[in-house]
């Protein structure tokens, strides 16, 4: 029987890993989002069934810069010893108590890298599956505002930054990623807790969907 890690009270652990650019595995992951996904999944236990990412609550976001940081959220303590030797420096935080401190009316700063898309019918054959169309500009910001509202946040400000989706294999997956930052007020704490632990939108396996908050 695969382990079930998302039953019972909400649990969440946030791990910040400052990657070592001198490490070959870290350098590879900075240039290949698919490889990065595989490395992140090392932090989850084995034998989780057909959907290990969902079962272990894995969400992650790569924050680029001179000292790139990998932020990983799980529903269990991460198995840091499974990371490649010398991969980076990790700091682990238990988010579970913080989840239950969220209340309606609280103002927060937020950050999420998301995959804003819309579904459109096939242009010539309505019987074919709908196509996923990436959104940009004001359409992407409007998408985020709608999703945030459903997640229990009233958005006040939004800054959008395009984030790269790196892939070494041209035939591999490709997603449009946008980072949204700003201020918001909590309107539904229960919905927000659900969004924080389950993620928002598509492409969660490739660095999208992790919403993080900080006091305003």
PDB file of N, CA, C and O in Angstrom, residues 143-200:
ATOM      1  N   UNK A 143      -5.750  36.595 -15.131  1.00  0.00           N
ATOM      2  CA  UNK A 143      -5.839  35.173 -14.740  1.00  0.00           C
ATOM      3  C   UNK A 143      -5.444  35.005 -13.289  1.00  0.00           C
ATOM      4  O   UNK A 143      -6.143  34.330 -12.530  1.00  0.00           O
ATOM      5  N   UNK A 144      -4.319  35.600 -12.885  1.00  0.00           N
ATOM      6  CA  UNK A 144      -3.850  35.460 -11.516  1.00  0.00           C
ATOM      7  C   UNK A 144      -4.851  36.078 -10.531  1.00  0.00           C
ATOM      8  O   UNK A 144      -5.128  35.504  -9.480  1.00  0.00           O
ATOM      9  N   UNK A 145      -5.412  37.219 -10.871  1.00  0.00           N
ATOM     10  CA  UNK A 145      -6.377  37.858  -9.976  1.00  0.00           C
ATOM     11  C   UNK A 145      -7.586  36.955  -9.753  1.00  0.00           C
ATOM     12  O   UNK A 145      -8.067  36.817  -8.623  1.00  0.00           O
ATOM     13  N   UNK A 146      -8.063  36.305 -10.813  1.00  0.00           N
ATOM     14  CA  UNK A 146      -9.204  35.379 -10.672  1.00  0.00           C
ATOM     15  C   UNK A 146      -8.824  34.185  -9.805  1.00  0.00           C
ATOM     16  O   UNK A 146      -9.597  33.771  -8.919  1.00  0.00           O
ATOM     17  N   UNK A 147      -7.663  33.610 -10.053  1.00  0.00           N
ATOM     18  CA  UNK A 147      -7.257  32.439  -9.276  1.00  0.00           C
ATOM     19  C   UNK A 147      -7.016  32.809  -7.813  1.00  0.00           C
ATOM     20  O   UNK A 147      -7.328  32.038  -6.904  1.00  0.00           O
ATOM     21  N   UNK A 148      -6.439  33.978  -7.565  1.00  0.00           N
ATOM     22  CA  UNK A 148      -6.207  34.428  -6.201  1.00  0.00           C
ATOM     23  C   UNK A 148      -7.526  34.633  -5.461  1.00  0.00           C
ATOM     24  O   UNK A 148      -7.645  34.268  -4.284  1.00  0.00           O
ATOM     25  N   UNK A 149      -8.507  35.199  -6.148  1.00  0.00           N
ATOM     26  CA  UNK A 149      -9.814  35.412  -5.525  1.00  0.00           C
ATOM     27  C   UNK A 149     -10.415  34.080  -5.085  1.00  0.00           C
ATOM     28  O   UNK A 149     -10.936  33.962  -3.968  1.00  0.00           O
ATOM     29  N   UNK A 150     -10.329  33.071  -5.961  1.00  0.00           N
ATOM     30  CA  UNK A 150     -10.851  31.746  -5.607  1.00  0.00           C
ATOM     31  C   UNK A 150     -10.051  31.114  -4.469  1.00  0.00           C
ATOM     32  O   UNK A 150     -10.572  30.275  -3.739  1.00  0.00           O
ATOM     33  N   UNK A 151      -8.786  31.526  -4.326  1.00  0.00           N
ATOM     34  CA  UNK A 151      -7.925  30.979  -3.284  1.00  0.00           C
ATOM     35  C   UNK A 151      -8.049  31.734  -1.964  1.00  0.00           C
ATOM     36  O   UNK A 151      -7.328  31.413  -1.007  1.00  0.00           O
ATOM     37  N   UNK A 152      -8.926  32.723  -1.894  1.00  0.00           N
ATOM     38  CA  UNK A 152      -9.130  33.432  -0.637  1.00  0.00           C
ATOM     39  C   UNK A 152      -8.282  34.663  -0.447  1.00  0.00           C
ATOM     40  O   UNK A 152      -8.055  35.098   0.682  1.00  0.00           O
ATOM     41  N   UNK A 153      -7.818  35.268  -1.554  1.00  0.00           N
ATOM     42  CA  UNK A 153      -7.013  36.477  -1.492  1.00  0.00           C
ATOM     43  C   UNK A 153      -7.648  37.587  -2.324  1.00  0.00           C
ATOM     44  O   UNK A 153      -8.050  37.350  -3.469  1.00  0.00           O
ATOM     45  N   UNK A 154      -7.720  38.784  -1.760  1.00  0.00           N
ATOM     46  CA  UNK A 154      -8.116  39.974  -2.511  1.00  0.00           C
ATOM     47  C   UNK A 154      -6.839  40.723  -2.877  1.00  0.00           C
ATOM     48  O   UNK A 154      -6.136  41.250  -2.009  1.00  0.00           O
ATOM     49  N   UNK A 155      -6.527  40.743  -4.172  1.00  0.00           N
ATOM     50  CA  UNK A 155      -5.265  41.309  -4.637  1.00  0.00           C
ATOM     51  C   UNK A 155      -5.336  42.843  -4.638  1.00  0.00           C
ATOM     52  O   UNK A 155      -6.280  43.438  -5.145  1.00  0.00           O
ATOM     53  N   UNK A 156      -4.282  43.475  -4.083  1.00  0.00           N
ATOM     54  CA  UNK A 156      -4.169  44.936  -4.107  1.00  0.00           C
ATOM     55  C   UNK A 156      -3.162  45.404  -5.149  1.00  0.00           C
ATOM     56  O   UNK A 156      -3.419  46.354  -5.889  1.00  0.00           O
ATOM     57  N   UNK A 157      -2.006  44.743  -5.196  1.00  0.00           N
ATOM     58  CA  UNK A 157      -0.960  45.109  -6.155  1.00  0.00           C
ATOM     59  C   UNK A 157      -0.377  43.848  -6.768  1.00  0.00           C
ATOM     60  O   UNK A 157      -0.369  42.779  -6.147  1.00  0.00           O
ATOM     61  N   UNK A 158       0.101  43.977  -8.002  1.00  0.00           N
ATOM     62  CA  UNK A 158       0.718  42.841  -8.702  1.00  0.00           C
ATOM     63  C   UNK A 158       1.847  43.324  -9.603  1.00  0.00           C
ATOM     64  O   UNK A 158       1.652  44.239 -10.408  1.00  0.00           O
ATOM     65  N   UNK A 159       3.009  42.721  -9.443  1.00  0.00           N
ATOM     66  CA  UNK A 159       4.115  42.882 -10.384  1.00  0.00           C
ATOM     67  C   UNK A 159       4.357  41.532 -11.033  1.00  0.00           C
ATOM     68  O   UNK A 159       4.378  40.504 -10.338  1.00  0.00           O
ATOM     69  N   UNK A 160       4.527  41.521 -12.343  1.00  0.00           N
ATOM     70  CA  UNK A 160       4.706  40.270 -13.080  1.00  0.00           C
ATOM     71  C   UNK A 160       6.094  40.227 -13.709  1.00  0.00           C
ATOM     72  O   UNK A 160       6.541  41.205 -14.315  1.00  0.00           O
ATOM     73  N   UNK A 161       6.770  39.081 -13.562  1.00  0.00           N
ATOM     74  CA  UNK A 161       8.099  38.881 -14.128  1.00  0.00           C
ATOM     75  C   UNK A 161       8.117  37.544 -14.859  1.00  0.00           C
ATOM     76  O   UNK A 161       7.769  36.508 -14.270  1.00  0.00           O
ATOM     77  N   UNK A 162       8.509  37.555 -16.118  1.00  0.00           N
ATOM     78  CA  UNK A 162       8.601  36.314 -16.885  1.00  0.00           C
ATOM     79  C   UNK A 162       9.777  35.489 -16.366  1.00  0.00           C
ATOM     80  O   UNK A 162      10.881  36.009 -16.176  1.00  0.00           O
ATOM     81  N   UNK A 163       9.535  34.212 -16.123  1.00  0.00           N
ATOM     82  CA  UNK A 163      10.575  33.290 -15.691  1.00  0.00           C
ATOM     83  C   UNK A 163      10.820  32.246 -16.781  1.00  0.00           C
ATOM     84  O   UNK A 163       9.883  31.765 -17.411  1.00  0.00           O
ATOM     85  N   UNK A 164      12.074  31.898 -16.954  1.00  0.00           N
ATOM     86  CA  UNK A 164      12.441  30.966 -18.024  1.00  0.00           C
ATOM     87  C   UNK A 164      12.073  29.541 -17.653  1.00  0.00           C
ATOM     88  O   UNK A 164      12.137  29.139 -16.491  1.00  0.00           O
ATOM     89  N   UNK A 165      11.662  28.795 -18.668  1.00  0.00           N
ATOM     90  CA  UNK A 165      11.487  27.349 -18.536  1.00  0.00           C
ATOM     91  C   UNK A 165      12.615  26.712 -19.348  1.00  0.00           C
ATOM     92  O   UNK A 165      12.607  26.760 -20.580  1.00  0.00           O
ATOM     93  N   UNK A 166      13.591  26.152 -18.661  1.00  0.00           N
ATOM     94  CA  UNK A 166      14.773  25.605 -19.335  1.00  0.00           C
ATOM     95  C   UNK A 166      14.553  24.142 -19.695  1.00  0.00           C
ATOM     96  O   UNK A 166      14.038  23.372 -18.885  1.00  0.00           O
ATOM     97  N   UNK A 167      14.951  23.769 -20.890  1.00  0.00           N
ATOM     98  CA  UNK A 167      14.884  22.355 -21.274  1.00  0.00           C
ATOM     99  C   UNK A 167      16.033  22.041 -22.221  1.00  0.00           C
ATOM    100  O   UNK A 167      16.330  22.790 -23.147  1.00  0.00           O
ATOM    101  N   UNK A 168      16.664  20.914 -21.977  1.00  0.00           N
ATOM    102  CA  UNK A 168      17.756  20.458 -22.841  1.00  0.00           C
ATOM    103  C   UNK A 168      17.220  19.670 -24.029  1.00  0.00           C
ATOM    104  O   UNK A 168      17.821  19.657 -25.098  1.00  0.00           O
ATOM    105  N   UNK A 169      16.088  19.002 -23.835  1.00  0.00           N
ATOM    106  CA  UNK A 169      15.505  18.178 -24.890  1.00  0.00           C
ATOM    107  C   UNK A 169      14.441  19.001 -25.615  1.00  0.00           C
ATOM    108  O   UNK A 169      13.389  19.312 -25.046  1.00  0.00           O
ATOM    109  N   UNK A 170      14.663  19.389 -26.880  1.00  0.00           N
ATOM    110  CA  UNK A 170      13.669  20.202 -27.601  1.00  0.00           C
ATOM    111  C   UNK A 170      12.313  19.522 -27.711  1.00  0.00           C
ATOM    112  O   UNK A 170      11.292  20.203 -27.879  1.00  0.00           O
ATOM    113  N   UNK A 171      12.282  18.192 -27.617  1.00  0.00           N
ATOM    114  CA  UNK A 171      11.015  17.479 -27.722  1.00  0.00           C
ATOM    115  C   UNK A 171      10.326  17.335 -26.360  1.00  0.00           C
ATOM    116  O   UNK A 171       9.209  16.817 -26.288  1.00  0.00           O
ATOM    117  N   UNK A 172      10.981  17.794 -25.307  1.00  0.00           N
ATOM    118  CA  UNK A 172      10.419  17.663 -23.969  1.00  0.00           C
ATOM    119  C   UNK A 172       9.356  18.714 -23.690  1.00  0.00           C
ATOM    120  O   UNK A 172       9.017  19.532 -24.553  1.00  0.00           O
ATOM    121  N   UNK A 173       8.806  18.714 -22.469  1.00  0.00           N
ATOM    122  CA  UNK A 173       7.746  19.654 -22.124  1.00  0.00           C
ATOM    123  C   UNK A 173       8.249  21.092 -22.119  1.00  0.00           C
ATOM    124  O   UNK A 173       9.436  21.353 -21.914  1.00  0.00           O
ATOM    125  N   UNK A 174       7.341  22.018 -22.344  1.00  0.00           N
ATOM    126  CA  UNK A 174       7.672  23.439 -22.291  1.00  0.00           C
ATOM    127  C   UNK A 174       6.470  24.182 -21.729  1.00  0.00           C
ATOM    128  O   UNK A 174       5.336  23.953 -22.166  1.00  0.00           O
ATOM    129  N   UNK A 175       6.701  25.056 -20.746  1.00  0.00           N
ATOM    130  CA  UNK A 175       5.614  25.808 -20.138  1.00  0.00           C
ATOM    131  C   UNK A 175       5.996  27.282 -20.055  1.00  0.00           C
ATOM    132  O   UNK A 175       7.174  27.633 -19.968  1.00  0.00           O
ATOM    133  N   UNK A 176       4.988  28.131 -20.046  1.00  0.00           N
ATOM    134  CA  UNK A 176       5.175  29.568 -19.882  1.00  0.00           C
ATOM    135  C   UNK A 176       5.010  29.897 -18.403  1.00  0.00           C
ATOM    136  O   UNK A 176       3.946  29.672 -17.828  1.00  0.00           O
ATOM    137  N   UNK A 177       6.069  30.420 -17.777  1.00  0.00           N
ATOM    138  CA  UNK A 177       6.059  30.703 -16.355  1.00  0.00           C
ATOM    139  C   UNK A 177       6.148  32.203 -16.103  1.00  0.00           C
ATOM    140  O   UNK A 177       6.969  32.893 -16.716  1.00  0.00           O
ATOM    141  N   UNK A 178       5.320  32.701 -15.189  1.00  0.00           N
ATOM    142  CA  UNK A 178       5.333  34.112 -14.805  1.00  0.00           C
ATOM    143  C   UNK A 178       5.307  34.197 -13.284  1.00  0.00           C
ATOM    144  O   UNK A 178       4.495  33.538 -12.637  1.00  0.00           O
ATOM    145  N   UNK A 179       6.196  35.007 -12.731  1.00  0.00           N
ATOM    146  CA  UNK A 179       6.213  35.224 -11.282  1.00  0.00           C
ATOM    147  C   UNK A 179       5.378  36.457 -10.953  1.00  0.00           C
ATOM    148  O   UNK A 179       5.565  37.531 -11.530  1.00  0.00           O
ATOM    149  N   UNK A 180       4.457  36.303 -10.009  1.00  0.00           N
ATOM    150  CA  UNK A 180       3.617  37.404  -9.547  1.00  0.00           C
ATOM    151  C   UNK A 180       3.988  37.742  -8.108  1.00  0.00           C
ATOM    152  O   UNK A 180       4.066  36.854  -7.253  1.00  0.00           O
ATOM    153  N   UNK A 181       4.212  39.035  -7.851  1.00  0.00           N
ATOM    154  CA  UNK A 181       4.507  39.529  -6.510  1.00  0.00           C
ATOM    155  C   UNK A 181       3.574  40.687  -6.189  1.00  0.00           C
ATOM    156  O   UNK A 181       3.206  41.461  -7.088  1.00  0.00           O
ATOM    157  N   UNK A 182       3.220  40.839  -4.910  1.00  0.00           N
ATOM    158  CA  UNK A 182       2.404  41.975  -4.540  1.00  0.00           C
ATOM    159  C   UNK A 182       1.848  41.860  -3.145  1.00  0.00           C
ATOM    160  O   UNK A 182       2.331  41.076  -2.313  1.00  0.00           O
ATOM    161  N   UNK A 183       0.811  42.658  -2.893  1.00  0.00           N
ATOM    162  CA  UNK A 183       0.134  42.667  -1.598  1.00  0.00           C
ATOM    163  C   UNK A 183      -1.316  42.237  -1.779  1.00  0.00           C
ATOM    164  O   UNK A 183      -1.929  42.489  -2.823  1.00  0.00           O
ATOM    165  N   UNK A 184      -1.854  41.596  -0.742  1.00  0.00           N
ATOM    166  CA  UNK A 184      -3.233  41.122  -0.797  1.00  0.00           C
ATOM    167  C   UNK A 184      -3.786  41.042   0.625  1.00  0.00           C
ATOM    168  O   UNK A 184      -3.042  41.071   1.606  1.00  0.00           O
ATOM    169  N   UNK A 185      -5.115  40.939   0.713  1.00  0.00           N
ATOM    170  CA  UNK A 185      -5.794  40.738   1.991  1.00  0.00           C
ATOM    171  C   UNK A 185      -6.477  39.379   1.965  1.00  0.00           C
ATOM    172  O   UNK A 185      -7.094  38.996   0.965  1.00  0.00           O
ATOM    173  N   UNK A 186      -6.373  38.652   3.070  1.00  0.00           N
ATOM    174  CA  UNK A 186      -7.011  37.340   3.168  1.00  0.00           C
ATOM    175  C   UNK A 186      -8.520  37.525   3.325  1.00  0.00           C
ATOM    176  O   UNK A 186      -8.977  38.244   4.216  1.00  0.00           O
ATOM    177  N   UNK A 187      -9.284  36.871   2.453  1.00  0.00           N
ATOM    178  CA  UNK A 187     -10.750  36.931   2.526  1.00  0.00           C
ATOM    179  C   UNK A 187     -11.365  35.608   2.957  1.00  0.00           C
ATOM    180  O   UNK A 187     -12.506  35.582   3.422  1.00  0.00           O
ATOM    181  N   UNK A 188     -10.642  34.503   2.776  1.00  0.00           N
ATOM    182  CA  UNK A 188     -11.139  33.188   3.164  1.00  0.00           C
ATOM    183  C   UNK A 188      -9.940  32.343   3.586  1.00  0.00           C
ATOM    184  O   UNK A 188      -9.209  31.821   2.740  1.00  0.00           O
ATOM    185  N   UNK A 189      -9.732  32.226   4.896  1.00  0.00           N
ATOM    186  CA  UNK A 189      -8.539  31.551   5.398  1.00  0.00           C
ATOM    187  C   UNK A 189      -8.535  30.065   5.057  1.00  0.00           C
ATOM    188  O   UNK A 189      -7.485  29.486   4.771  1.00  0.00           O
ATOM    189  N   UNK A 190      -9.698  29.414   5.064  1.00  0.00           N
ATOM    190  CA  UNK A 190      -9.754  27.985   4.750  1.00  0.00           C
ATOM    191  C   UNK A 190      -9.383  27.724   3.296  1.00  0.00           C
ATOM    192  O   UNK A 190      -8.619  26.809   2.990  1.00  0.00           O
ATOM    193  N   UNK A 191      -9.934  28.532   2.393  1.00  0.00           N
ATOM    194  CA  UNK A 191      -9.596  28.383   0.980  1.00  0.00           C
ATOM    195  C   UNK A 191      -8.112  28.655   0.754  1.00  0.00           C
ATOM    196  O   UNK A 191      -7.461  27.979  -0.059  1.00  0.00           O
ATOM    197  N   UNK A 192      -7.583  29.630   1.470  1.00  0.00           N
ATOM    198  CA  UNK A 192      -6.178  29.965   1.308  1.00  0.00           C
ATOM    199  C   UNK A 192      -5.287  28.828   1.794  1.00  0.00           C
ATOM    200  O   UNK A 192      -4.288  28.494   1.142  1.00  0.00           O
ATOM    201  N   UNK A 193      -5.620  28.229   2.922  1.00  0.00           N
ATOM    202  CA  UNK A 193      -4.832  27.097   3.412  1.00  0.00           C
ATOM    203  C   UNK A 193      -4.826  25.960   2.390  1.00  0.00           C
ATOM    204  O   UNK A 193      -3.803  25.306   2.171  1.00  0.00           O
ATOM    205  N   UNK A 194      -5.967  25.730   1.771  1.00  0.00           N
ATOM    206  CA  UNK A 194      -6.045  24.683   0.745  1.00  0.00           C
ATOM    207  C   UNK A 194      -5.141  25.024  -0.431  1.00  0.00           C
ATOM    208  O   UNK A 194      -4.409  24.161  -0.946  1.00  0.00           O
ATOM    209  N   UNK A 195      -5.178  26.285  -0.878  1.00  0.00           N
ATOM    210  CA  UNK A 195      -4.341  26.692  -2.015  1.00  0.00           C
ATOM    211  C   UNK A 195      -2.858  26.616  -1.669  1.00  0.00           C
ATOM    212  O   UNK A 195      -2.034  26.241  -2.516  1.00  0.00           O
ATOM    213  N   UNK A 196      -2.512  26.964  -0.446  1.00  0.00           N
ATOM    214  CA  UNK A 196      -1.110  26.927  -0.040  1.00  0.00           C
ATOM    215  C   UNK A 196      -0.566  25.504  -0.042  1.00  0.00           C
ATOM    216  O   UNK A 196       0.600  25.275  -0.399  1.00  0.00           O
ATOM    217  N   UNK A 197      -1.370  24.552   0.363  1.00  0.00           N
ATOM    218  CA  UNK A 197      -0.885  23.175   0.466  1.00  0.00           C
ATOM    219  C   UNK A 197      -1.062  22.376  -0.825  1.00  0.00           C
ATOM    220  O   UNK A 197      -0.341  21.404  -1.045  1.00  0.00           O
ATOM    221  N   UNK A 198      -1.991  22.772  -1.686  1.00  0.00           N
ATOM    222  CA  UNK A 198      -2.239  22.027  -2.927  1.00  0.00           C
ATOM    223  C   UNK A 198      -1.633  22.695  -4.158  1.00  0.00           C
ATOM    224  O   UNK A 198      -1.469  22.054  -5.195  1.00  0.00           O
ATOM    225  N   UNK A 199      -1.339  23.990  -4.065  1.00  0.00           N
ATOM    226  CA  UNK A 199      -0.802  24.700  -5.222  1.00  0.00           C
ATOM    227  C   UNK A 199      -1.900  25.274  -6.098  1.00  0.00           C
ATOM    228  O   UNK A 199      -3.075  24.948  -5.939  1.00  0.00           O
ATOM    229  N   UNK A 200      -1.512  26.129  -7.033  1.00  0.00           N
ATOM    230  CA  UNK A 200      -2.462  26.834  -7.887  1.00  0.00           C
ATOM    231  C   UNK A 200      -2.053  26.675  -9.346  1.00  0.00           C
ATOM    232  O   UNK A 200      -0.903  26.937  -9.711  1.00  0.00           O
TER     233      UNK A 200
END
